[in-house]
XYZ file of C-alpha atoms in Angstrom:
532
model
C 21.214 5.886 -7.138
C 17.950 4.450 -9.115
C 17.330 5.268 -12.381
C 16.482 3.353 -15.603
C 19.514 3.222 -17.656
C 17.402 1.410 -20.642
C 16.202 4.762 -22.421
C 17.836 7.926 -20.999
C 18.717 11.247 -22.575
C 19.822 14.148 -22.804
C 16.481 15.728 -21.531
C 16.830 13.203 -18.619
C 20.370 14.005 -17.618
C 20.079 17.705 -18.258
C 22.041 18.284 -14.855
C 25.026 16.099 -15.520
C 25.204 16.574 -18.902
C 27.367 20.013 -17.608
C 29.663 17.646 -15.961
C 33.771 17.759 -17.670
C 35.845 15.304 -16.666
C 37.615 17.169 -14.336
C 34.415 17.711 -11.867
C 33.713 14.244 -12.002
C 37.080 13.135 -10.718
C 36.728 15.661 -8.227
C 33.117 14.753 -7.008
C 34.752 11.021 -7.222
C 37.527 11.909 -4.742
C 35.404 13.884 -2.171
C 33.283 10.636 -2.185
C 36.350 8.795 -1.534
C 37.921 10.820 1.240
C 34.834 10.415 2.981
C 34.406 6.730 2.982
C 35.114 6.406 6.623
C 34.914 2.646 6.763
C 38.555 1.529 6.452
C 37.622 -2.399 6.327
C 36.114 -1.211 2.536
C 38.925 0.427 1.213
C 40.693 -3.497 1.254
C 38.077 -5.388 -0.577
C 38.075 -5.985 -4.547
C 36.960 -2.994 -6.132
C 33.533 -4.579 -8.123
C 33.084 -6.245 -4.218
C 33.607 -2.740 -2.976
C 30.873 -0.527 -5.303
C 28.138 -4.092 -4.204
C 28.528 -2.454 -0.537
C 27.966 0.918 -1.325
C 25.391 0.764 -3.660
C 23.494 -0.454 -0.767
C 24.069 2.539 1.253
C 21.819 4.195 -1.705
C 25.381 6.214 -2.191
C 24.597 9.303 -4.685
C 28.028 9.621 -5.330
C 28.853 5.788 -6.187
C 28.135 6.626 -10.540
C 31.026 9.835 -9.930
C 33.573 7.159 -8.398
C 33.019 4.937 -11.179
C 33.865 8.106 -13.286
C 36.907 9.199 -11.532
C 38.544 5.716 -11.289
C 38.493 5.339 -15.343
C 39.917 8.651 -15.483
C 42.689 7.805 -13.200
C 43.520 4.613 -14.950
C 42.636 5.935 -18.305
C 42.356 9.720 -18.533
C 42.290 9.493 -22.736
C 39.699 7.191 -22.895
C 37.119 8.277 -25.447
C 34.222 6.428 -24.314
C 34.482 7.956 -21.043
C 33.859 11.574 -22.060
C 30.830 10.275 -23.883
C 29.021 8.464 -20.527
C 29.720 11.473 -18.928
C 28.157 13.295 -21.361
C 25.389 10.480 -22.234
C 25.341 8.437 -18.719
C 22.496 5.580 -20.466
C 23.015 2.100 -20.941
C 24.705 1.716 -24.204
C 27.533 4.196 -23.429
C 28.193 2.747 -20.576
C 28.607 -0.475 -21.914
C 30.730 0.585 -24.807
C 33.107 2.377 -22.376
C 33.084 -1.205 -20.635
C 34.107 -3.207 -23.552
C 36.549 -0.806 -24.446
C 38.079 -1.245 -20.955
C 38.448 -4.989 -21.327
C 40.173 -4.339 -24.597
C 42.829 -1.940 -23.373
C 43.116 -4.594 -20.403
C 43.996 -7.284 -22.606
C 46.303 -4.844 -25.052
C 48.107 -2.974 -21.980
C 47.762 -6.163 -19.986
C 46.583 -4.360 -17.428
C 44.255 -6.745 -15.204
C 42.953 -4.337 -13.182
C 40.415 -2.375 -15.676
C 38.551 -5.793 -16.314
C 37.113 -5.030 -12.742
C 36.686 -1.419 -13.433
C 35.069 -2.641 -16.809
C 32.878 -5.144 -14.392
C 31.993 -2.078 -11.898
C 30.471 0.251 -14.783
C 28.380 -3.077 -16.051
C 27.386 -3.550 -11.985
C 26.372 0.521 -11.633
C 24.685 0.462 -15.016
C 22.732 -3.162 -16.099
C 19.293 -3.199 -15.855
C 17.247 -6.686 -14.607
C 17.758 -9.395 -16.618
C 14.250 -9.776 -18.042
C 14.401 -11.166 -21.613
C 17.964 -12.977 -23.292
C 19.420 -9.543 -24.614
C 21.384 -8.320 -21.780
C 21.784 -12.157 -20.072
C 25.498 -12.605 -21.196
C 26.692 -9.371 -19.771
C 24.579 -10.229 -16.506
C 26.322 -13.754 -16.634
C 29.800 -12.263 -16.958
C 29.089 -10.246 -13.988
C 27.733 -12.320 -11.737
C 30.755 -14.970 -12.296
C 33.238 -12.352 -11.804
C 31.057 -10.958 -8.275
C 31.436 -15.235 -6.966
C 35.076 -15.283 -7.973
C 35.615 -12.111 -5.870
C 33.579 -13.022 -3.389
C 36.412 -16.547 -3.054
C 38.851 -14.147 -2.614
C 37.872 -11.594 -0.097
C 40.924 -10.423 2.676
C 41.181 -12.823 5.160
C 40.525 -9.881 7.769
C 37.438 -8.990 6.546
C 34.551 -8.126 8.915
C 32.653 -10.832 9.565
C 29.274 -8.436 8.963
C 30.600 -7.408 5.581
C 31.935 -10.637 4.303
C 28.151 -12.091 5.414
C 26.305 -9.237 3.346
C 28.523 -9.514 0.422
C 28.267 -12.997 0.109
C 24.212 -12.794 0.085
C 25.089 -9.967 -2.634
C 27.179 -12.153 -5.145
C 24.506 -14.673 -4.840
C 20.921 -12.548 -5.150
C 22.780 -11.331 -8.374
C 23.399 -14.601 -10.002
C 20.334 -15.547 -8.988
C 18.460 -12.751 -10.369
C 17.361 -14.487 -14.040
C 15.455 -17.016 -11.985
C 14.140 -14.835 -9.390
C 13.512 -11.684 -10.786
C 9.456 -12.481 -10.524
C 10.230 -12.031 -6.470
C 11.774 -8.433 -7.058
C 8.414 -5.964 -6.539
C 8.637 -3.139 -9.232
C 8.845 -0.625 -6.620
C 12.629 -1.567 -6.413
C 13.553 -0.035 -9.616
C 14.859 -1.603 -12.668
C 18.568 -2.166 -11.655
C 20.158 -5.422 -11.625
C 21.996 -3.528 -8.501
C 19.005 -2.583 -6.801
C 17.168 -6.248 -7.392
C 19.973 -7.774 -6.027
C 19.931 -5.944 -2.654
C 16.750 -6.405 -2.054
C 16.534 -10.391 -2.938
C 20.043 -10.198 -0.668
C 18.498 -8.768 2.244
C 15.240 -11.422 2.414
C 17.695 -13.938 1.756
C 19.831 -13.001 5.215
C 16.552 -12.464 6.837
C 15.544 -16.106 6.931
C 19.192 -17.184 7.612
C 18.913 -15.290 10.233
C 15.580 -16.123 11.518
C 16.931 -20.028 11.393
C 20.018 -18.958 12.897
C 17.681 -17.561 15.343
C 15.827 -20.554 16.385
C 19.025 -22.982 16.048
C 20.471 -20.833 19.117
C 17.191 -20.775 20.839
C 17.400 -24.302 20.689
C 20.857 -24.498 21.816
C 20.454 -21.896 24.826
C 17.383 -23.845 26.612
C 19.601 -27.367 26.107
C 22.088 -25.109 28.344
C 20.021 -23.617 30.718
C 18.344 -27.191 31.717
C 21.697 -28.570 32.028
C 22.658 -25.139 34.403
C 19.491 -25.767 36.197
C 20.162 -29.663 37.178
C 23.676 -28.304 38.038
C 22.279 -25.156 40.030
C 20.134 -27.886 41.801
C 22.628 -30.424 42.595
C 24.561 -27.369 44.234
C 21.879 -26.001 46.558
C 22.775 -28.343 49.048
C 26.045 -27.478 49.211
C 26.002 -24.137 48.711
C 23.083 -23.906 52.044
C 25.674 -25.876 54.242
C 27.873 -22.709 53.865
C 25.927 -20.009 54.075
C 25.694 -19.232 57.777
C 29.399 -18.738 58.504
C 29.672 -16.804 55.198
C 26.912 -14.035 56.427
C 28.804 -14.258 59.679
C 31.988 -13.056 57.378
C 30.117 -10.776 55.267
C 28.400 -8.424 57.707
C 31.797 -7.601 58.945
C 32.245 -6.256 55.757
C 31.007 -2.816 55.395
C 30.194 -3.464 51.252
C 27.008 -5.391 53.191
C 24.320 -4.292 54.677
C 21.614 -6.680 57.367
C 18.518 -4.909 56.012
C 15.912 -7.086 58.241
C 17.633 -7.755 61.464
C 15.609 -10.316 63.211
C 16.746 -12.011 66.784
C 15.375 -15.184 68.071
C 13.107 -13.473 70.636
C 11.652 -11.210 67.858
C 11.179 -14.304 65.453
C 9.270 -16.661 68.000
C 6.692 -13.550 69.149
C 3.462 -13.699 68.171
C 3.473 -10.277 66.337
C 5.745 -11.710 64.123
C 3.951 -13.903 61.350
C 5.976 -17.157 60.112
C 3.629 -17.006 56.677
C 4.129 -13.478 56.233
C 8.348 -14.031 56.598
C 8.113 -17.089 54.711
C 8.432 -14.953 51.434
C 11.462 -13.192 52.634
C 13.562 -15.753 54.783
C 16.459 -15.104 52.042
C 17.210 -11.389 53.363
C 15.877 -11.509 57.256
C 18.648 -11.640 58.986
C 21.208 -12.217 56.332
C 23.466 -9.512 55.237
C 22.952 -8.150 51.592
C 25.607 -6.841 49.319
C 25.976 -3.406 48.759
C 26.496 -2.806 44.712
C 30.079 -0.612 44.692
C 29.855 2.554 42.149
C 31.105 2.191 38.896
C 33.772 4.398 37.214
C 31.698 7.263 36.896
C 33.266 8.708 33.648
C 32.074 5.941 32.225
C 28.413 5.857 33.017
C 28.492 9.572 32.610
C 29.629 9.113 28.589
C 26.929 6.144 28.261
C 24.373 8.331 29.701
C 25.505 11.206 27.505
C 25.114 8.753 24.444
C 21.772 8.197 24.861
C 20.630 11.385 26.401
C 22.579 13.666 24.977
C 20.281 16.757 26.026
C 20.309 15.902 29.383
C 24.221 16.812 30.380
C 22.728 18.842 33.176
C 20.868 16.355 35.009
C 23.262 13.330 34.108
C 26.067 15.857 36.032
C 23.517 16.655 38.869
C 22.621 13.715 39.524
C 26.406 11.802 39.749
C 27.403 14.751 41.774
C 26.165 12.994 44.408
C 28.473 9.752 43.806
C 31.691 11.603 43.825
C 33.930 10.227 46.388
C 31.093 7.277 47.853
C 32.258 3.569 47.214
C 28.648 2.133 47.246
C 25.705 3.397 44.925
C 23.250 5.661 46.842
C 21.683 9.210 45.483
C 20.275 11.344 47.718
C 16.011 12.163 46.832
C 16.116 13.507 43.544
C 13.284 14.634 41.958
C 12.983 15.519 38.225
C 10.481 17.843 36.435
C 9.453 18.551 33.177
C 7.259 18.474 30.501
C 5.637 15.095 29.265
C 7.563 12.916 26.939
C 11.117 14.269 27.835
C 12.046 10.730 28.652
C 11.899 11.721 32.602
C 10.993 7.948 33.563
C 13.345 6.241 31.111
C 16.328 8.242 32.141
C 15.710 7.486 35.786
C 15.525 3.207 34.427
C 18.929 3.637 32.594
C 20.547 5.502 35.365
C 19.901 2.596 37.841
C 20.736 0.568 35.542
C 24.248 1.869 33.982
C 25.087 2.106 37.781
C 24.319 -1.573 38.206
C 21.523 -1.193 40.872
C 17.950 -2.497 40.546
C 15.183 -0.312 39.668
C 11.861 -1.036 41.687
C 9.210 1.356 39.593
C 6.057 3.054 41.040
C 3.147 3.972 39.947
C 2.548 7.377 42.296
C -1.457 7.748 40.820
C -2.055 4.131 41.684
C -0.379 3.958 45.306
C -1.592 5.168 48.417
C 0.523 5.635 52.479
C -0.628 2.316 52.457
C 0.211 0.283 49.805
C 3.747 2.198 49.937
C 4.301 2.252 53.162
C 3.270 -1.284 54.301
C 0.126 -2.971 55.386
C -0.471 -4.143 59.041
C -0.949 -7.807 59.608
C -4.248 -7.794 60.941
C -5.317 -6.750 57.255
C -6.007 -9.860 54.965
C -3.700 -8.915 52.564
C -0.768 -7.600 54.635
C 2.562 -6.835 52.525
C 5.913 -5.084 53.924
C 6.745 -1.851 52.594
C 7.641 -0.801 48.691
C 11.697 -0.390 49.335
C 11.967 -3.813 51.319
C 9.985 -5.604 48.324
C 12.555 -3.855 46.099
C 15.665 -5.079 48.001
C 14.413 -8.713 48.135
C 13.568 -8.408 44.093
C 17.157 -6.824 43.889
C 18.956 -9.498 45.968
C 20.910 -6.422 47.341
C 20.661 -3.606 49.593
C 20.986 -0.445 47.783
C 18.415 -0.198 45.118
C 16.759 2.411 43.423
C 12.986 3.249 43.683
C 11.121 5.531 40.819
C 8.432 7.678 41.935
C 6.965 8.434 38.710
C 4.980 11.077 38.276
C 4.751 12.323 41.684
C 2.584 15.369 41.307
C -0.151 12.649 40.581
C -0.608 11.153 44.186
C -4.133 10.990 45.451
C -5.087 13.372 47.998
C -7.870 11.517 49.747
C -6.384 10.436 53.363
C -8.052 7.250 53.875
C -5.610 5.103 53.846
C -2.734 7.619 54.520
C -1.562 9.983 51.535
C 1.223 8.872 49.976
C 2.958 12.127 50.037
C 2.892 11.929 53.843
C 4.154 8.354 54.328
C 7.345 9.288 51.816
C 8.112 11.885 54.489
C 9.675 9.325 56.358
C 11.827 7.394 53.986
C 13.382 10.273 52.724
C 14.989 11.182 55.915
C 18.269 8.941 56.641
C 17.609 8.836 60.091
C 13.947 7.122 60.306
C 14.425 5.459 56.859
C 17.127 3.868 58.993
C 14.704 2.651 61.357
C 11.578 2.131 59.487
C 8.860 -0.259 61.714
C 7.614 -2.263 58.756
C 3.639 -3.028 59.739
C 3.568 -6.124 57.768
C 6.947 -7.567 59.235
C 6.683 -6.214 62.594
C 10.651 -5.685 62.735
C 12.352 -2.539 62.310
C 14.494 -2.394 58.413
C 17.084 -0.140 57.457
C 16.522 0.979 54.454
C 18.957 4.109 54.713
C 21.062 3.019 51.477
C 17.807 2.991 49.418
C 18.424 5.971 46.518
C 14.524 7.563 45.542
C 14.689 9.074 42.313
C 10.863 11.055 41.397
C 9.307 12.601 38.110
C 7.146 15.372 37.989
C 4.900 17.406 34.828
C 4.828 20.414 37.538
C 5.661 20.968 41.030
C 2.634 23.178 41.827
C 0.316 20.667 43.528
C 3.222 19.000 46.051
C 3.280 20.114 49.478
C 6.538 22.183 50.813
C 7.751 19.576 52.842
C 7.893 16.891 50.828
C 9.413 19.285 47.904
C 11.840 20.609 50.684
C 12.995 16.518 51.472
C 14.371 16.341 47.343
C 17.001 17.655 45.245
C 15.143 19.251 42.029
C 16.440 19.743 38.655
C 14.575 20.720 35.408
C 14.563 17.730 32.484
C 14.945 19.051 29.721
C 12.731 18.038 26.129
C 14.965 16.612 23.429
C 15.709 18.444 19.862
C 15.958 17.301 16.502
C 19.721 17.449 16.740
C 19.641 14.554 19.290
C 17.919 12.312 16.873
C 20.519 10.182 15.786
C 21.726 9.672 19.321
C 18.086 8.682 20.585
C 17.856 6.464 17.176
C 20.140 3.503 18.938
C 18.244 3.480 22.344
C 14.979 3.901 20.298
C 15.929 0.789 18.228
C 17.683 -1.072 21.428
C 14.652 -0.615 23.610
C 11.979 -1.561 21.352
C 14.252 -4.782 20.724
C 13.963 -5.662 24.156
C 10.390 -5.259 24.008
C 9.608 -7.595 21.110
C 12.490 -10.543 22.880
C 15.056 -9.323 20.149
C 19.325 -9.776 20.365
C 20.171 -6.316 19.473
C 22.317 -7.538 16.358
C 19.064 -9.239 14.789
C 17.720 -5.414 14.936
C 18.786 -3.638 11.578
C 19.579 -0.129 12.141
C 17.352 1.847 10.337
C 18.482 2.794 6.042
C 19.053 5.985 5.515
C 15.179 6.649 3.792
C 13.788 5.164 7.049
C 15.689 7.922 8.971
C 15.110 10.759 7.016
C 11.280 9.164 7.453
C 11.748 9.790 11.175
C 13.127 13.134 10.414
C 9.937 14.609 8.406
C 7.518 13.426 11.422
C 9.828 14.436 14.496
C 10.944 17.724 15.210
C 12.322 17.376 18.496
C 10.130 17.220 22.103
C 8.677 13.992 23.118
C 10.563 10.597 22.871
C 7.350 9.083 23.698
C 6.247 10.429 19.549
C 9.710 8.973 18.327
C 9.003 5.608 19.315
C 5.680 5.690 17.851
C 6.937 6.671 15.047
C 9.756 4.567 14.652
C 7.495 1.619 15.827
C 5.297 2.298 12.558
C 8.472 1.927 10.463
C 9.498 -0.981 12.186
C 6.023 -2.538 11.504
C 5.836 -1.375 7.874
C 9.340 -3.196 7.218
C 8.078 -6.550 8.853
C 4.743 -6.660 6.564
C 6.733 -5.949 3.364
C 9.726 -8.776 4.264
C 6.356 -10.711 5.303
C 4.799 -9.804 1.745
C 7.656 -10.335 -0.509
């Protein structure tokens, strides 16, 4: 609610002016049964109306209205704010309150007589209006010493940078811009929210601080352990490969590791997994990744249910070839990320237009740049047997068969059987890579050759619509977090304005045009808490 309560009218309030009492109490209690937040309904009622006026609640000026008509349905001056909602009505009806407090003793309409001056006082910008502003903000601190003892930690932090952006509004109203209304209500919100910014922003760097003090101390303790833990390790992968949650990925004997075709430099790099058997991550509950997946893609119930078809029953992670097509900007290659990644399992990305046989498949020794295969470089990033590799955008391999087309050389790791026995060229030892799950994405399936199309499960992915937008809001938010090196509670969801924002521009279709457009919000709120 902004308006300027200094000089309304009738010609101004032309709509409300049909109000009667009896619709405002009835707008009032709609608003009320819908105030879902329970922690609210505890806190002092003037504390109460500072939190929802920053929700930019229409409503809060009709709950105002129907709780003096609860407490004092023949009060005079009410039926003439209604009537007349400006300034000086609604500061009669609050002196009037205080009077009947004192004459009723009734305590409780000095903070209804408070919550009409909060609603209704304009910035204090010259001596006339200062009392009233003074009277509030003392009674806003007092609350504010006397909040529940259970109250959310969140809300007891905003309202306390509330209580004191108000009192410190006569001093600081130069740092309110004028697009923020004239509202003592309004300036105080917005002073309140630069005011947690930099706590938060030094709260920020104190832990930052605080973390790297712990993480050298874990690393002198990590190191001082080594020794230790090395003494151990060969009878515990004696004890572990008997277990069938592991899985000896590079088996190696002593006759294979002293031939000549076997390179001590190029094994150097991978001495942690040859020979030594890896864990195999166990499947999670599968209800729940299903309803985390659902969260964030919720038009993708399909594919989520295709695709953990395939888990029913197994005790390790590991999905047959799936491949999934659709249009561009579904979120194809981000859903494939989270699903590895809600089932606990490393996710080894690449790029199909940039790899050829190869590259993918392993180069021989004899070349001067000789690296093992794509899936073993995933399991030794992983530290564990069973990852998942992302063929994105397969339809996009090159076709030239220099150095081996990459559609050819998947051939063989999508069959159990030889991706079992796989003769790695840059290793020159035979992996087993059969628990390896190989999850592609596609625009079109019309360039990809039967056989390798015949070796994968296919599903459609489906675009997103503008219903889904406030579930892809969270993971929008979350994900560019990550990206700028941000704890998701130091991300403010965004206001309501901001979302309707995203609303006008985004119709549904391509996530890749939400986060572009959410990213331009994101920056425009930065430069104006940099500005102001």
């Amino acid at each position: 609610m902004k308006t300027s309560d200094h000089d309304s009218g009738d010609d101004n309030w032309s709509e409300d002016s049909a109000f009667t009492a009896d619709d405002v109490a009835s707008s009032g209690a709609a608003a009320d049964s819908s105030m879902l937040d329970d922690h609210l309904k505890a806190l002092p009622r003037l504390l109460r109306y500072a939190i929802l006026s920053k929700r930019e609640n229409d409503t809060l000026r009709h709950r105002v209205m129907a709780e003096v008509r609860e407490l004092c349905p023949d009060q005079p001056e009410l039926a003439i704010w209604i009537v007349h909602p400006d300034l000086d009505t609604a500061l009669a009806l609050a002196t009037a309150l205080d009077q009947r407090a004192v004459r009723a003793d009734q305590p409780d309409l000095r903070s209804l007589a408070d919550s009409v001056r909060l609603i209704t006082l304009p910035m204090p910008r010259d001596l006339r209006r200062l009392s009233e502003h003074q009277r509030l903000a003392k009674a806003l601190l007092l609350a504010n010493e006397h909040l529940p003892a259970r109250t959310d930690a969140e809300v007891s932090a905003n309202i306390e940078a509330f209580c004191w952006a108000f009192a410190a509004l006569p001093v600081a109203r130069e740092l309110i811009p004028s697009f923020v209304g004239d509202l003592a209500l309004d300036g105080a919100n917005h002073l309140a929210t630069r005011i947690a910014t930099k706590q938060l922003r030094n709260l920020k760097d104190r832990w930052k601080r605080q973390i790297d003090k712990e993480q050298e101390r874990q690393k002198v303790e990590q190191e001082q352990e080594q020794a230790s833990v090395e003494a151990t390790t060969a009878s515990a992968a004696a004890e572990l490969a008997a277990n069938g949650d592991h899985l000896v990925v590079c088996r190696i004997d002593e006759a294979a590791r002293t031939s000549p075709k076997t390179s001590a430099k190029i094994l150097a790099p991978y001495k942690d997994i040859v020979g030594a058997p890896l864990p195999l991550r166990l499947a999670p509950p599968l209800h729940e990744v299903r309803r985390q997946l659902l969260f964030e893609f919720p038009y993708a119930e399909a594919v989520i249910d295709f695709a953990l078809g395939d888990l029913v029953g197994r005790r390790t992670v590991h999905l047959r070839p799936l491949l999934l097509v659709g249009e561009p900007g579904g979120g194809k290659s981000r859903f494939v990320r989270r699903l590895g990644e809600v089932l606990g399992i490393h996710v080894w990305r690449t790029d199909v237009s940039r790899s050829d046989g190869a590259v993918f498949g392993g180069t021989d020794k004899r070349w001067y740049s000789a690296e093992p295969c794509h899936p073993l470089l995933a399991i030794a990033q992983a530290r564990h047997a069973n990852p998942m590799v992302l063929l994105d955008e397969l339809e996009k391999a090159g076709t030239r068969s220099d150095y081996g087309r990459l559609w050819d050389c998947l051939l063989g790791f999508l069959e159990g059987e030889t991706a079992a026995r796989y003769p790695d060229p840059a290793l020159q030892i035979t992996l087993d890579l059969s628990q390896v799950s190989y999850v592609a994405t596609a625009n079109s399936l019309d360039s990809l050759p039967p056989p390798l199309r015949d070796r994968f499960r296919v599903i459609a992915f489906p675009k997103p619509r503008a219903a889904d937008l406030d579930a892809l809001l969270p993971a929008v938010l979350a994900d560019l977090g990550s990206e700028r090196r941000l704890d998701p509670r130091w991300m403010a969801p965004l206001s309501g304005g901001e979302r309707d924002l995203v609303a006008d521009h985004w119709r549904g279709g391509s996530v890749r045009q939400l986060r572009r457009i959410v990213e331009v919000i994101l920056r425009a709120r930065d430069q104006d808490a940099v500005r102001n």
